[in-house]
PDB file of C-alpha atoms in Angstrom:
ATOM      1  CA  MET Y   1       9.967  -5.944 -16.623  1.00 84.00           C
ATOM      2  CA  ARG Y   2       8.917  -3.835 -18.448  1.00 90.00           C
ATOM      3  CA  PRO Y   3      11.593  -0.787 -19.232  1.00 93.00           C
ATOM      4  CA  ASP Y   4       9.121   1.516 -17.478  1.00 94.00           C
ATOM      5  CA  ALA Y   5       8.363  -0.274 -14.820  1.00 94.00           C
ATOM      6  CA  ARG Y   6      12.382  -0.851 -14.501  1.00 95.00           C
ATOM      7  CA  ALA Y   7      13.209   2.400 -14.596  1.00 96.00           C
ATOM      8  CA  TRP Y   8      11.158   3.571 -12.472  1.00 96.00           C
ATOM      9  CA  PHE Y   9      12.187   0.433 -10.017  1.00 96.00           C
ATOM     10  CA  GLU Y  10      15.818   1.945 -10.151  1.00 96.00           C
ATOM     11  CA  HIS Y  11      14.459   5.820 -10.254  1.00 96.00           C
ATOM     12  CA  ARG Y  12      11.633   6.631  -7.738  1.00 96.00           C
ATOM     13  CA  THR Y  13      13.562   4.130  -4.740  1.00 96.00           C
ATOM     14  CA  THR Y  14      14.577   5.101  -1.585  1.00 96.00           C
ATOM     15  CA  SER Y  15      15.981   4.546   1.673  1.00 95.00           C
ATOM     16  CA  ALA Y  16      15.348   4.924   3.979  1.00 96.00           C
ATOM     17  CA  THR Y  17      15.206   1.833   7.013  1.00 94.00           C
ATOM     18  CA  SER Y  18      16.946   3.537  10.613  1.00 93.00           C
ATOM     19  CA  LEU Y  19      16.448   7.047  11.146  1.00 94.00           C
ATOM     20  CA  ALA Y  20      20.580   7.269  10.513  1.00 94.00           C
ATOM     21  CA  GLU Y  21      19.412   7.632   6.261  1.00 95.00           C
ATOM     22  CA  ILE Y  22      17.586  10.204   6.486  1.00 96.00           C
ATOM     23  CA  ASP Y  23      18.027  14.429   6.876  1.00 97.00           C
ATOM     24  CA  VAL Y  24      15.654  15.228   9.688  1.00 97.00           C
ATOM     25  CA  ARG Y  25      17.243  18.272   9.295  1.00 97.00           C
ATOM     26  CA  ALA Y  26      16.996  19.605   5.862  1.00 98.00           C
ATOM     27  CA  LEU Y  27      13.266  17.851   6.237  1.00 98.00           C
ATOM     28  CA  LEU Y  28      12.365  20.811   8.492  1.00 98.00           C
ATOM     29  CA  LEU Y  29      13.059  23.608   6.279  1.00 98.00           C
ATOM     30  CA  ALA Y  30      11.820  22.017   2.706  1.00 98.00           C
ATOM     31  CA  LYS Y  31       8.345  22.270   4.836  1.00 98.00           C
ATOM     32  CA  ARG Y  32       9.263  25.006   6.649  1.00 98.00           C
ATOM     33  CA  ARG Y  33       9.549  26.599   2.934  1.00 97.00           C
ATOM     34  CA  GLY Y  34       6.858  24.845   1.455  1.00 97.00           C
ATOM     35  CA  GLY Y  35       4.277  26.042   4.257  1.00 98.00           C
ATOM     36  CA  HIS Y  36       3.121  22.850   4.572  1.00 98.00           C
ATOM     37  CA  ARG Y  37       1.182  21.388   6.973  1.00 97.00           C
ATOM     38  CA  ILE Y  38       1.520  17.400   8.097  1.00 98.00           C
ATOM     39  CA  SER Y  39      -0.756  14.582   9.509  1.00 97.00           C
ATOM     40  CA  VAL Y  40      -0.320  11.210  10.528  1.00 98.00           C
ATOM     41  CA  VAL Y  41      -3.406   9.466  10.947  1.00 98.00           C
ATOM     42  CA  LEU Y  42      -4.002   5.516  12.655  1.00 98.00           C
ATOM     43  CA  PRO Y  43      -6.909   4.093  11.108  1.00 97.00           C
ATOM     44  CA  ALA Y  44      -7.929   1.226  14.377  1.00 97.00           C
ATOM     45  CA  ARG Y  45      -9.697  -0.993  14.865  1.00 96.00           C
ATOM     46  CA  ASN Y  46      -9.571  -3.098  18.355  1.00 96.00           C
ATOM     47  CA  GLU Y  47      -6.405  -2.488  18.469  1.00 96.00           C
ATOM     48  CA  GLU Y  48      -5.534  -1.263  23.239  1.00 96.00           C
ATOM     49  CA  ALA Y  49      -1.983  -3.620  22.573  1.00 96.00           C
ATOM     50  CA  THR Y  50      -0.788  -2.088  20.571  1.00 96.00           C
ATOM     51  CA  VAL Y  51      -1.672   1.863  19.004  1.00 97.00           C
ATOM     52  CA  GLY Y  52      -0.424   3.091  22.420  1.00 97.00           C
ATOM     53  CA  VAL Y  53       2.982   2.922  22.344  1.00 97.00           C
ATOM     54  CA  LEU Y  54       2.896   3.830  18.368  1.00 97.00           C
ATOM     55  CA  VAL Y  55       1.105   7.033  19.732  1.00 98.00           C
ATOM     56  CA  ARG Y  56       3.307   7.589  22.461  1.00 97.00           C
ATOM     57  CA  ASP Y  57       6.566   7.265  20.142  1.00 97.00           C
ATOM     58  CA  LEU Y  58       5.589   9.604  17.651  1.00 97.00           C
ATOM     59  CA  VAL Y  59       4.123  12.077  19.269  1.00 98.00           C
ATOM     60  CA  THR Y  60       6.869  12.146  21.434  1.00 97.00           C
ATOM     61  CA  ARG Y  61       9.368  12.297  17.957  1.00 97.00           C
ATOM     62  CA  TRP Y  62       7.513  13.685  15.841  1.00 98.00           C
ATOM     63  CA  VAL Y  63       5.666  16.387  17.609  1.00 98.00           C
ATOM     64  CA  GLU Y  64       6.783  17.523  21.013  1.00 97.00           C
ATOM     65  CA  ASP Y  65      10.413  16.809  20.317  1.00 97.00           C
ATOM     66  CA  VAL Y  66      10.453  17.292  16.196  1.00 97.00           C
ATOM     67  CA  PRO Y  67       8.168  20.048  14.972  1.00 97.00           C
ATOM     68  CA  LEU Y  68       7.422  17.384  12.058  1.00 98.00           C
ATOM     69  CA  VAL Y  69       4.128  16.598  12.023  1.00 98.00           C
ATOM     70  CA  ASP Y  70       1.227  19.201  13.152  1.00 98.00           C
ATOM     71  CA  GLU Y  71      -1.816  16.418  13.992  1.00 98.00           C
ATOM     72  CA  LEU Y  72      -1.942  13.248  14.587  1.00 98.00           C
ATOM     73  CA  LEU Y  73      -5.308  11.521  14.126  1.00 98.00           C
ATOM     74  CA  VAL Y  74      -6.317   8.069  15.429  1.00 98.00           C
ATOM     75  CA  ILE Y  75      -9.785   7.079  13.791  1.00 97.00           C
ATOM     76  CA  ASP Y  76     -11.215   4.227  15.523  1.00 96.00           C
ATOM     77  CA  SER Y  77     -13.708   2.088  13.208  1.00 94.00           C
ATOM     78  CA  ASN Y  78     -15.611   0.538  16.180  1.00 93.00           C
ATOM     79  CA  SER Y  79     -13.839  -1.176  18.320  1.00 95.00           C
ATOM     80  CA  THR Y  80     -15.093  -2.601  21.100  1.00 96.00           C
ATOM     81  CA  ASP Y  81     -12.193  -2.381  23.644  1.00 96.00           C
ATOM     82  CA  ALA Y  82      -9.909   0.762  24.971  1.00 97.00           C
ATOM     83  CA  THR Y  83      -8.887   1.237  21.531  1.00 97.00           C
ATOM     84  CA  ALA Y  84      -9.998   4.650  21.647  1.00 97.00           C
ATOM     85  CA  GLU Y  85      -9.005   5.165  24.892  1.00 98.00           C
ATOM     86  CA  VAL Y  86      -5.313   3.930  24.806  1.00 98.00           C
ATOM     87  CA  ALA Y  87      -5.144   5.853  21.932  1.00 98.00           C
ATOM     88  CA  ARG Y  88      -6.378   9.248  24.047  1.00 98.00           C
ATOM     89  CA  ALA Y  89      -3.887   8.460  27.181  1.00 98.00           C
ATOM     90  CA  ALA Y  90      -1.175   8.404  24.989  1.00 97.00           C
ATOM     91  CA  GLY Y  91      -1.295  11.649  23.361  1.00 97.00           C
ATOM     92  CA  ALA Y  92      -3.180  11.073  19.965  1.00 98.00           C
ATOM     93  CA  GLU Y  93      -6.899  12.819  18.682  1.00 98.00           C
ATOM     94  CA  VAL Y  94      -8.663  10.642  18.586  1.00 98.00           C
ATOM     95  CA  VAL Y  95     -12.432  10.646  16.231  1.00 97.00           C
ATOM     96  CA  ALA Y  96     -14.726   7.255  15.693  1.00 97.00           C
ATOM     97  CA  ALA Y  97     -15.631   7.662  12.164  1.00 95.00           C
ATOM     98  CA  GLY Y  98     -18.890   7.212  13.117  1.00 94.00           C
ATOM     99  CA  GLU Y  99     -19.250  10.883  13.058  1.00 95.00           C
ATOM    100  CA  VAL Y 100     -17.550  12.023  10.010  1.00 93.00           C
ATOM    101  CA  LEU Y 101     -19.610  12.826   7.975  1.00 94.00           C
ATOM    102  CA  PRO Y 102     -22.895  11.455   9.695  1.00 91.00           C
ATOM    103  CA  SER Y 103     -25.088  12.230   6.881  1.00 92.00           C
ATOM    104  CA  HIS Y 104     -22.857   9.096   4.912  1.00 91.00           C
ATOM    105  CA  GLY Y 105     -23.655   6.835   6.936  1.00 90.00           C
ATOM    106  CA  ASP Y 106     -20.951   4.783   8.738  1.00 91.00           C
ATOM    107  CA  ARG Y 107     -20.096   1.485   6.213  1.00 89.00           C
ATOM    108  CA  PRO Y 108     -17.208  -1.549   8.106  1.00 88.00           C
ATOM    109  CA  GLY Y 109     -13.578  -1.715   6.475  1.00 89.00           C
ATOM    110  CA  LYS Y 110     -10.733   0.585   6.737  1.00 92.00           C
ATOM    111  CA  GLY Y 111     -10.540   1.875   3.860  1.00 92.00           C
ATOM    112  CA  GLU Y 112     -13.962   4.178   4.904  1.00 93.00           C
ATOM    113  CA  ALA Y 113     -11.608   5.566   7.983  1.00 93.00           C
ATOM    114  CA  LEU Y 114      -8.872   6.226   5.751  1.00 93.00           C
ATOM    115  CA  TRP Y 115     -11.976   8.003   3.303  1.00 93.00           C
ATOM    116  CA  LYS Y 116     -13.459   9.912   6.685  1.00 92.00           C
ATOM    117  CA  SER Y 117      -9.803  10.480   7.625  1.00 93.00           C
ATOM    118  CA  LEU Y 118      -9.249  13.169   5.191  1.00 93.00           C
ATOM    119  CA  ALA Y 119     -12.245  14.653   6.010  1.00 93.00           C
ATOM    120  CA  ALA Y 120     -11.431  15.253  10.035  1.00 93.00           C
ATOM    121  CA  THR Y 121      -7.643  16.566   9.474  1.00 94.00           C
ATOM    122  CA  THR Y 122      -6.580  19.880   7.972  1.00 94.00           C
ATOM    123  CA  GLY Y 123      -2.416  19.295   7.391  1.00 95.00           C
ATOM    124  CA  ASP Y 124      -2.700  19.206   2.629  1.00 96.00           C
ATOM    125  CA  LEU Y 125       0.400  15.895   3.378  1.00 97.00           C
ATOM    126  CA  VAL Y 126      -1.208  13.347   4.621  1.00 97.00           C
ATOM    127  CA  VAL Y 127       0.710  10.305   5.950  1.00 98.00           C
ATOM    128  CA  PHE Y 128      -1.545   6.591   6.666  1.00 97.00           C
ATOM    129  CA  MET Y 129       0.363   3.853   9.270  1.00 97.00           C
ATOM    130  CA  ASP Y 130      -2.264   0.984  10.336  1.00 96.00           C
ATOM    131  CA  SER Y 131      -2.075   0.314  14.155  1.00 95.00           C
ATOM    132  CA  ASP Y 132      -1.052  -2.584  14.456  1.00 93.00           C
ATOM    133  CA  LEU Y 133       2.750  -2.019  14.067  1.00 93.00           C
ATOM    134  CA  LEU Y 134       5.301  -3.990  16.789  1.00 90.00           C
ATOM    135  CA  GLY Y 135       9.017  -2.777  17.019  1.00 90.00           C
ATOM    136  CA  ASP Y 136      10.480   0.397  16.424  1.00 91.00           C
ATOM    137  CA  VAL Y 137       9.419   2.223  13.458  1.00 94.00           C
ATOM    138  CA  SER Y 138      10.046   5.270  14.096  1.00 91.00           C
ATOM    139  CA  HIS Y 139      11.405   6.157  11.074  1.00 96.00           C
ATOM    140  CA  TYR Y 140       8.516   5.217   8.619  1.00 97.00           C
ATOM    141  CA  VAL Y 141       7.329   8.582   9.304  1.00 98.00           C
ATOM    142  CA  PRO Y 142       9.633  10.743   8.095  1.00 98.00           C
ATOM    143  CA  GLY Y 143      10.767   7.853   5.689  1.00 98.00           C
ATOM    144  CA  LEU Y 144       7.543   8.304   3.539  1.00 98.00           C
ATOM    145  CA  LEU Y 145       7.474  11.978   4.005  1.00 98.00           C
ATOM    146  CA  THR Y 146      11.408  13.142   2.421  1.00 98.00           C
ATOM    147  CA  PRO Y 147       9.969  12.076  -1.072  1.00 98.00           C
ATOM    148  CA  LEU Y 148       7.294  14.203  -0.717  1.00 98.00           C
ATOM    149  CA  LEU Y 149       8.982  17.079   0.523  1.00 98.00           C
ATOM    150  CA  LEU Y 150      12.552  17.247  -1.294  1.00 98.00           C
ATOM    151  CA  ASP Y 151      10.795  15.964  -4.678  1.00 97.00           C
ATOM    152  CA  PRO Y 152       7.148  18.342  -5.694  1.00 96.00           C
ATOM    153  CA  ARG Y 153       7.596  16.040  -8.469  1.00 97.00           C
ATOM    154  CA  VAL Y 154       6.126  13.238  -5.896  1.00 98.00           C
ATOM    155  CA  ASP Y 155       2.781  13.123  -5.007  1.00 98.00           C
ATOM    156  CA  TYR Y 156       2.052   9.304  -3.946  1.00 98.00           C
ATOM    157  CA  VAL Y 157       4.680   7.425  -1.661  1.00 98.00           C
ATOM    158  CA  LYS Y 158       4.545   4.084  -0.632  1.00 97.00           C
ATOM    159  CA  GLY Y 159       6.427   2.059   2.081  1.00 97.00           C
ATOM    160  CA  CYS Y 160       7.857  -1.710   0.855  1.00 95.00           C
ATOM    161  CA  TYR Y 161       9.811  -3.948   4.361  1.00 92.00           C
ATOM    162  CA  THR Y 162      10.500  -6.807   4.585  1.00 88.00           C
ATOM    163  CA  ARG Y 163       8.443  -9.677   6.488  1.00 70.00           C
ATOM    164  CA  PRO Y 164       8.664 -11.547   8.905  1.00 71.00           C
ATOM    165  CA  LEU Y 165       6.373 -14.463   9.580  1.00 57.00           C
ATOM    166  CA  THR Y 166       5.827 -16.028  12.564  1.00 53.00           C
ATOM    167  CA  VAL Y 167       2.702 -19.119  12.239  1.00 54.00           C
ATOM    168  CA  ASP Y 168       2.542 -21.178  14.915  1.00 55.00           C
ATOM    169  CA  GLY Y 169       4.974 -20.609  16.580  1.00 59.00           C
ATOM    170  CA  GLU Y 170       7.672 -20.669  14.077  1.00 59.00           C
ATOM    171  CA  HIS Y 171       9.091 -17.433  13.441  1.00 51.00           C
ATOM    172  CA  ARG Y 172      10.634 -16.844   9.604  1.00 52.00           C
ATOM    173  CA  PRO Y 173      12.455 -14.005   8.493  1.00 49.00           C
ATOM    174  CA  VAL Y 174      11.057 -13.190   5.384  1.00 52.00           C
ATOM    175  CA  GLY Y 175       7.325 -15.322   3.709  1.00 49.00           C
ATOM    176  CA  GLY Y 176       4.852 -12.135   5.143  1.00 50.00           C
ATOM    177  CA  GLY Y 177       2.187 -10.774   3.337  1.00 66.00           C
ATOM    178  CA  ARG Y 178       1.001 -13.531   2.251  1.00 80.00           C
ATOM    179  CA  VAL Y 179      -2.357 -12.193  -0.151  1.00 88.00           C
ATOM    180  CA  THR Y 180       0.048  -9.961  -2.258  1.00 88.00           C
ATOM    181  CA  GLU Y 181       1.834 -12.579  -3.735  1.00 89.00           C
ATOM    182  CA  LEU Y 182      -0.399 -15.083  -4.358  1.00 90.00           C
ATOM    183  CA  THR Y 183      -2.715 -12.323  -5.963  1.00 92.00           C
ATOM    184  CA  ALA Y 184      -2.075  -8.662  -5.578  1.00 92.00           C
ATOM    185  CA  ARG Y 185       1.676  -9.071  -7.527  1.00 92.00           C
ATOM    186  CA  PRO Y 186       0.108 -11.188 -10.024  1.00 92.00           C
ATOM    187  CA  LEU Y 187      -2.903  -9.502 -10.910  1.00 93.00           C
ATOM    188  CA  LEU Y 188      -1.039  -5.526 -10.928  1.00 94.00           C
ATOM    189  CA  ASN Y 189       1.726  -7.523 -13.232  1.00 93.00           C
ATOM    190  CA  ALA Y 190      -0.860  -9.058 -15.024  1.00 91.00           C
ATOM    191  CA  LEU Y 191      -2.784  -6.036 -16.126  1.00 92.00           C
ATOM    192  CA  TRP Y 192      -0.982  -2.888 -15.734  1.00 94.00           C
ATOM    193  CA  PRO Y 193       2.862  -4.205 -15.828  1.00 93.00           C
ATOM    194  CA  GLU Y 194       3.946  -0.607 -15.022  1.00 95.00           C
ATOM    195  CA  LEU Y 195       3.327  -0.967 -11.729  1.00 96.00           C
ATOM    196  CA  ALA Y 196       5.434  -3.913 -11.259  1.00 95.00           C
ATOM    197  CA  GLY Y 197       8.112  -2.905 -10.167  1.00 96.00           C
ATOM    198  CA  PHE Y 198       5.856  -1.475  -6.298  1.00 96.00           C
ATOM    199  CA  VAL Y 199       7.516  -4.674  -3.477  1.00 94.00           C
ATOM    200  CA  GLN Y 200       4.501  -3.970  -1.562  1.00 94.00           C
ATOM    201  CA  PRO Y 201       1.481  -2.964  -3.128  1.00 95.00           C
ATOM    202  CA  LEU Y 202      -0.637  -4.104  -0.837  1.00 94.00           C
ATOM    203  CA  GLY Y 203       1.773  -2.381   2.106  1.00 94.00           C
ATOM    204  CA  GLY Y 204      -0.419  -0.369   5.040  1.00 94.00           C
ATOM    205  CA  GLU Y 205       1.790   2.884   4.945  1.00 97.00           C
ATOM    206  CA  TYR Y 206       2.327   5.378   3.023  1.00 98.00           C
ATOM    207  CA  ALA Y 207       1.493   9.197   2.195  1.00 98.00           C
ATOM    208  CA  GLY Y 208       0.320  11.423   0.176  1.00 97.00           C
ATOM    209  CA  ARG Y 209      -1.059  14.995  -0.926  1.00 96.00           C
ATOM    210  CA  ARG Y 210      -3.898  15.977   0.023  1.00 95.00           C
ATOM    211  CA  SER Y 211      -4.118  17.960  -3.334  1.00 95.00           C
ATOM    212  CA  VAL Y 212      -4.322  14.328  -5.204  1.00 94.00           C
ATOM    213  CA  LEU Y 213      -5.912  12.034  -3.273  1.00 93.00           C
ATOM    214  CA  GLU Y 214      -9.174  14.019  -2.347  1.00 93.00           C
ATOM    215  CA  GLN Y 215     -10.002  13.290  -6.052  1.00 92.00           C
ATOM    216  CA  VAL Y 216      -9.704   9.313  -5.921  1.00 92.00           C
ATOM    217  CA  PRO Y 217     -12.172   7.432  -4.466  1.00 91.00           C
ATOM    218  CA  PHE Y 218     -11.704   4.696  -1.348  1.00 92.00           C
ATOM    219  CA  VAL Y 219     -12.397   1.288  -0.458  1.00 90.00           C
ATOM    220  CA  SER Y 220     -14.350   0.906   1.672  1.00 88.00           C
ATOM    221  CA  GLY Y 221     -12.945  -2.560   2.505  1.00 84.00           C
ATOM    222  CA  TYR Y 222      -9.292  -4.159   2.146  1.00 87.00           C
ATOM    223  CA  GLY Y 223      -9.240  -2.906  -1.789  1.00 89.00           C
ATOM    224  CA  VAL Y 224      -8.444   0.622  -0.579  1.00 91.00           C
ATOM    225  CA  GLU Y 225      -4.280   0.407  -1.317  1.00 95.00           C
ATOM    226  CA  VAL Y 226      -4.263  -1.318  -4.534  1.00 93.00           C
ATOM    227  CA  GLY Y 227      -7.465   0.801  -5.233  1.00 93.00           C
ATOM    228  CA  LEU Y 228      -5.709   3.867  -4.476  1.00 93.00           C
ATOM    229  CA  LEU Y 229      -2.730   2.184  -6.568  1.00 96.00           C
ATOM    230  CA  VAL Y 230      -3.895   1.919  -9.597  1.00 94.00           C
ATOM    231  CA  ASP Y 231      -6.283   5.208  -9.404  1.00 92.00           C
ATOM    232  CA  LEU Y 232      -3.412   7.724  -8.000  1.00 95.00           C
ATOM    233  CA  LEU Y 233      -0.892   5.909 -12.002  1.00 95.00           C
ATOM    234  CA  ARG Y 234      -4.578   7.385 -13.596  1.00 93.00           C
ATOM    235  CA  ILE Y 235      -4.366  11.394 -11.437  1.00 92.00           C
ATOM    236  CA  CYS Y 236      -0.023  11.194 -10.836  1.00 96.00           C
ATOM    237  CA  GLY Y 237       1.232   9.251 -13.754  1.00 96.00           C
ATOM    238  CA  LEU Y 238       4.154   6.643 -12.786  1.00 96.00           C
ATOM    239  CA  GLN Y 239       5.985   9.612 -11.866  1.00 96.00           C
ATOM    240  CA  GLY Y 240       4.239  10.921  -9.287  1.00 97.00           C
ATOM    241  CA  LEU Y 241       4.828   8.006  -7.840  1.00 98.00           C
ATOM    242  CA  ALA Y 242       7.635   6.938  -5.802  1.00 98.00           C
ATOM    243  CA  GLN Y 243       8.297   4.363  -3.380  1.00 98.00           C
ATOM    244  CA  VAL Y 244      10.472   4.446   0.299  1.00 97.00           C
ATOM    245  CA  ASP Y 245      12.480   1.380   1.554  1.00 96.00           C
ATOM    246  CA  LEU Y 246      11.705   0.751   5.406  1.00 96.00           C
ATOM    247  CA  GLY Y 247      13.644  -1.837   5.336  1.00 94.00           C
ATOM    248  CA  THR Y 248      11.409  -4.470   8.494  1.00 89.00           C
ATOM    249  CA  ARG Y 249       7.349  -4.720   9.268  1.00 87.00           C
ATOM    250  CA  THR Y 250       6.256  -6.782  11.498  1.00 78.00           C
ATOM    251  CA  HIS Y 251       2.641  -6.993  13.303  1.00 54.00           C
ATOM    252  CA  SER Y 252      -0.043  -9.593  13.996  1.00 59.00           C
ATOM    253  CA  HIS Y 253      -1.189 -12.251  11.486  1.00 59.00           C
ATOM    254  CA  GLN Y 254      -4.293 -12.864  10.724  1.00 64.00           C
ATOM    255  CA  THR Y 255      -5.919 -16.495   9.907  1.00 74.00           C
ATOM    256  CA  ASP Y 256      -6.171 -18.067   6.414  1.00 70.00           C
ATOM    257  CA  ALA Y 257      -9.833 -17.369   6.848  1.00 78.00           C
ATOM    258  CA  ALA Y 258      -9.652 -13.766   7.208  1.00 78.00           C
ATOM    259  CA  LEU Y 259      -7.110 -13.303   4.345  1.00 79.00           C
ATOM    260  CA  GLY Y 260      -9.227 -15.490   1.928  1.00 82.00           C
ATOM    261  CA  LYS Y 261     -11.256 -12.358   2.617  1.00 82.00           C
ATOM    262  CA  MET Y 262      -8.868  -9.588   2.515  1.00 82.00           C
ATOM    263  CA  ALA Y 263      -7.883 -11.439  -1.524  1.00 85.00           C
ATOM    264  CA  GLY Y 264     -11.523 -11.325  -2.845  1.00 87.00           C
ATOM    265  CA  GLN Y 265     -12.234  -7.988  -2.341  1.00 87.00           C
ATOM    266  CA  ILE Y 266      -8.936  -6.499  -3.781  1.00 88.00           C
ATOM    267  CA  VAL Y 267      -9.518  -9.250  -6.185  1.00 86.00           C
ATOM    268  CA  SER Y 268     -13.458  -7.515  -6.765  1.00 88.00           C
ATOM    269  CA  THR Y 269     -11.094  -4.297  -6.664  1.00 89.00           C
ATOM    270  CA  VAL Y 270      -8.770  -4.691  -9.257  1.00 88.00           C
ATOM    271  CA  LEU Y 271     -11.328  -5.828 -11.716  1.00 86.00           C
ATOM    272  CA  SER Y 272     -13.723  -3.588 -11.468  1.00 86.00           C
ATOM    273  CA  ARG Y 273     -10.684  -0.657 -12.508  1.00 88.00           C
ATOM    274  CA  ALA Y 274      -9.933  -3.353 -15.373  1.00 85.00           C
ATOM    275  CA  GLU Y 275     -12.776  -2.522 -16.774  1.00 70.00           C
ATOM    276  CA  ARG Y 276     -12.818   0.964 -16.911  1.00 70.00           C
ATOM    277  CA  GLY Y 277     -11.943   2.664 -19.970  1.00 53.00           C
ATOM    278  CA  ARG Y 278     -12.166  -0.478 -21.739  1.00 52.00           C
ATOM    279  CA  PRO Y 279     -14.349   0.196 -25.178  1.00 50.00           C
ATOM    280  CA  ALA Y 280     -17.615  -2.165 -24.205  1.00 51.00           C
ATOM    281  CA  ARG Y 281     -16.637  -6.052 -25.064  1.00 45.00           C
ATOM    282  CA  GLY Y 282     -13.538  -5.124 -25.426  1.00 53.00           C
ATOM    283  CA  ARG Y 283     -11.070  -8.099 -24.219  1.00 55.00           C
ATOM    284  CA  LEU Y 284      -8.866  -7.628 -21.859  1.00 60.00           C
ATOM    285  CA  GLU Y 285      -4.804  -8.072 -22.609  1.00 67.00           C
ATOM    286  CA  PRO Y 286      -2.968  -9.500 -20.063  1.00 67.00           C
ATOM    287  CA  GLY Y 287       1.180  -9.322 -19.638  1.00 72.00           C
ATOM    288  CA  GLY Y 288       2.713 -12.059 -19.818  1.00 73.00           C
ATOM    289  CA  LEU Y 289       5.218 -10.827 -17.188  1.00 78.00           C
ATOM    290  CA  LEU Y 290       5.181 -11.418 -12.790  1.00 84.00           C
ATOM    291  CA  THR Y 291       7.738  -9.035 -11.313  1.00 87.00           C
ATOM    292  CA  GLN Y 292       8.570 -10.804  -8.022  1.00 88.00           C
ATOM    293  CA  PHE Y 293      11.431  -9.387  -5.657  1.00 87.00           C
ATOM    294  CA  ALA Y 294      14.431 -10.789  -3.215  1.00 88.00           C
ATOM    295  CA  HIS Y 295      16.163  -8.909  -0.105  1.00 87.00           C
ATOM    296  CA  ASP Y 296      19.829  -9.697  -1.060  1.00 86.00           C
ATOM    297  CA  GLY Y 297      20.722  -7.976   2.898  1.00 87.00           C
ATOM    298  CA  SER Y 298      21.091  -4.180   0.966  1.00 87.00           C
ATOM    299  CA  GLY Y 299      18.407  -3.427  -1.485  1.00 90.00           C
ATOM    300  CA  PHE Y 300      15.465  -5.402  -2.425  1.00 91.00           C
ATOM    301  CA  VAL Y 301      15.855  -7.417  -5.846  1.00 91.00           C
ATOM    302  CA  PRO Y 302      13.442  -7.492  -8.652  1.00 90.00           C
ATOM    303  CA  THR Y 303      12.975 -11.410 -10.958  1.00 90.00           C
ATOM    304  CA  SER Y 304      10.684 -10.943 -13.422  1.00 89.00           C
ATOM    305  CA  HIS Y 305       9.062 -14.237 -15.377  1.00 82.00           C
ATOM    306  CA  SER Y 306       7.205 -15.410 -17.747  1.00 77.00           C
ATOM    307  CA  VAL Y 307       3.817 -16.224 -16.713  1.00 70.00           C
ATOM    308  CA  ALA Y 308       1.840 -15.790 -20.117  1.00 71.00           C
ATOM    309  CA  VAL Y 309      -1.227 -18.144 -21.259  1.00 64.00           C
ATOM    310  CA  ASP Y 310       0.727 -20.395 -23.303  1.00 64.00           C
ATOM    311  CA  GLU Y 311      -2.184 -23.440 -24.244  1.00 63.00           C
ATOM    312  CA  ARG Y 312      -2.961 -25.494 -27.312  1.00 66.00           C
ATOM    313  CA  PRO Y 313      -6.025 -26.690 -28.610  1.00 75.00           C
ATOM    314  CA  PRO Y 314      -9.827 -28.502 -28.777  1.00 67.00           C
ATOM    315  CA  MET Y 315      -8.306 -31.835 -29.334  1.00 57.00           C
ATOM    316  CA  ALA Y 316     -10.656 -32.369 -32.177  1.00 71.00           C
ATOM    317  CA  ASP Y 317      -8.846 -28.666 -34.005  1.00 86.00           C
ATOM    318  CA  VAL Y 318      -6.119 -30.631 -34.397  1.00 70.00           C
ATOM    319  CA  GLU Y 319      -5.667 -32.004 -38.087  1.00 88.00           C
ATOM    320  CA  GLU Y 320      -3.383 -35.009 -36.761  1.00 83.00           C
ATOM    321  CA  TYR Y 321      -5.479 -36.407 -34.296  1.00 71.00           C
ATOM    322  CA  ALA Y 322      -8.616 -36.228 -36.441  1.00 84.00           C
ATOM    323  CA  VAL Y 323      -6.346 -38.545 -39.039  1.00 84.00           C
ATOM    324  CA  LEU Y 324      -5.852 -41.520 -36.579  1.00 82.00           C
ATOM    325  CA  ARG Y 325      -9.384 -41.579 -34.823  1.00 77.00           C
ATOM    326  CA  ALA Y 326     -10.434 -42.072 -38.094  1.00 86.00           C
ATOM    327  CA  GLY Y 327      -7.709 -44.586 -38.397  1.00 79.00           C
ATOM    328  CA  VAL Y 328      -8.675 -47.075 -35.109  1.00 73.00           C
ATOM    329  CA  VAL Y 329     -12.790 -46.200 -36.236  1.00 65.00           C
ATOM    330  CA  GLY Y 330     -11.957 -47.393 -39.153  1.00 59.00           C
TER     331      GLY Y 330
END
């Protein structure tokens, strides 16, 4: 890992794997002193099976019991099931994506819902969470908010976690995040090696200051997370970004075909940004390291590998080969 990426990883990665690690009183005090208003956004499409439990827990803990969150919005992305009704009954405000900024139309994709949520919420701090999360994630919201509330230098916070994988009834404690490992991480390490310290660049749980979120474009589809990360690096600088270890993230898994579509959108997003700001016909110079992460039980441990392109020239350009061929022909 490059020295700047390693230094960032060591100083900008914190832990909030449970509520016991979070000083909620300090967060409330910082919220009051800063005059902050906090919005939590859950984009949802056909998530009636999970969104109700998630919303009810968030409302009970962080709106009613502890006044940390001021508004909780589920933005419904053209669901064909009872997502909207279930979320509303659980205590969320629910808005259809197509009804927000109607003059701009309604495009498909998670990023579209997130972009429109900025126009449908009022908080100066905005927390985004996927709506298919399973298990106890009550610490996610305060965990993501901690760097923003306690350190004014931080503008954007990504959650990171281990991701169990269940395939054909077989459960593995790690192995989720296949698109991250096979697509996003290699691309980011090659093109923006300073971002190599991000454990989950595609993770769906993150938070930011509205003042920076409103300055960057939102890719409409699955490229939204990697697009935000790259664009906010330009706006905030590496030291304006942070990540929080949230423990474990469990959610539903998609088919290989769906993951392939996701990977295609991520590649397109990354390549569109790789071209920006370069001189005409300038050549991309990819980095030669790939940093991967394992969890040792107490935290993420990075390991870097050389992936620099090492290739031989065309054999026709090798003098010794020409001599050998001349001997064979002769």
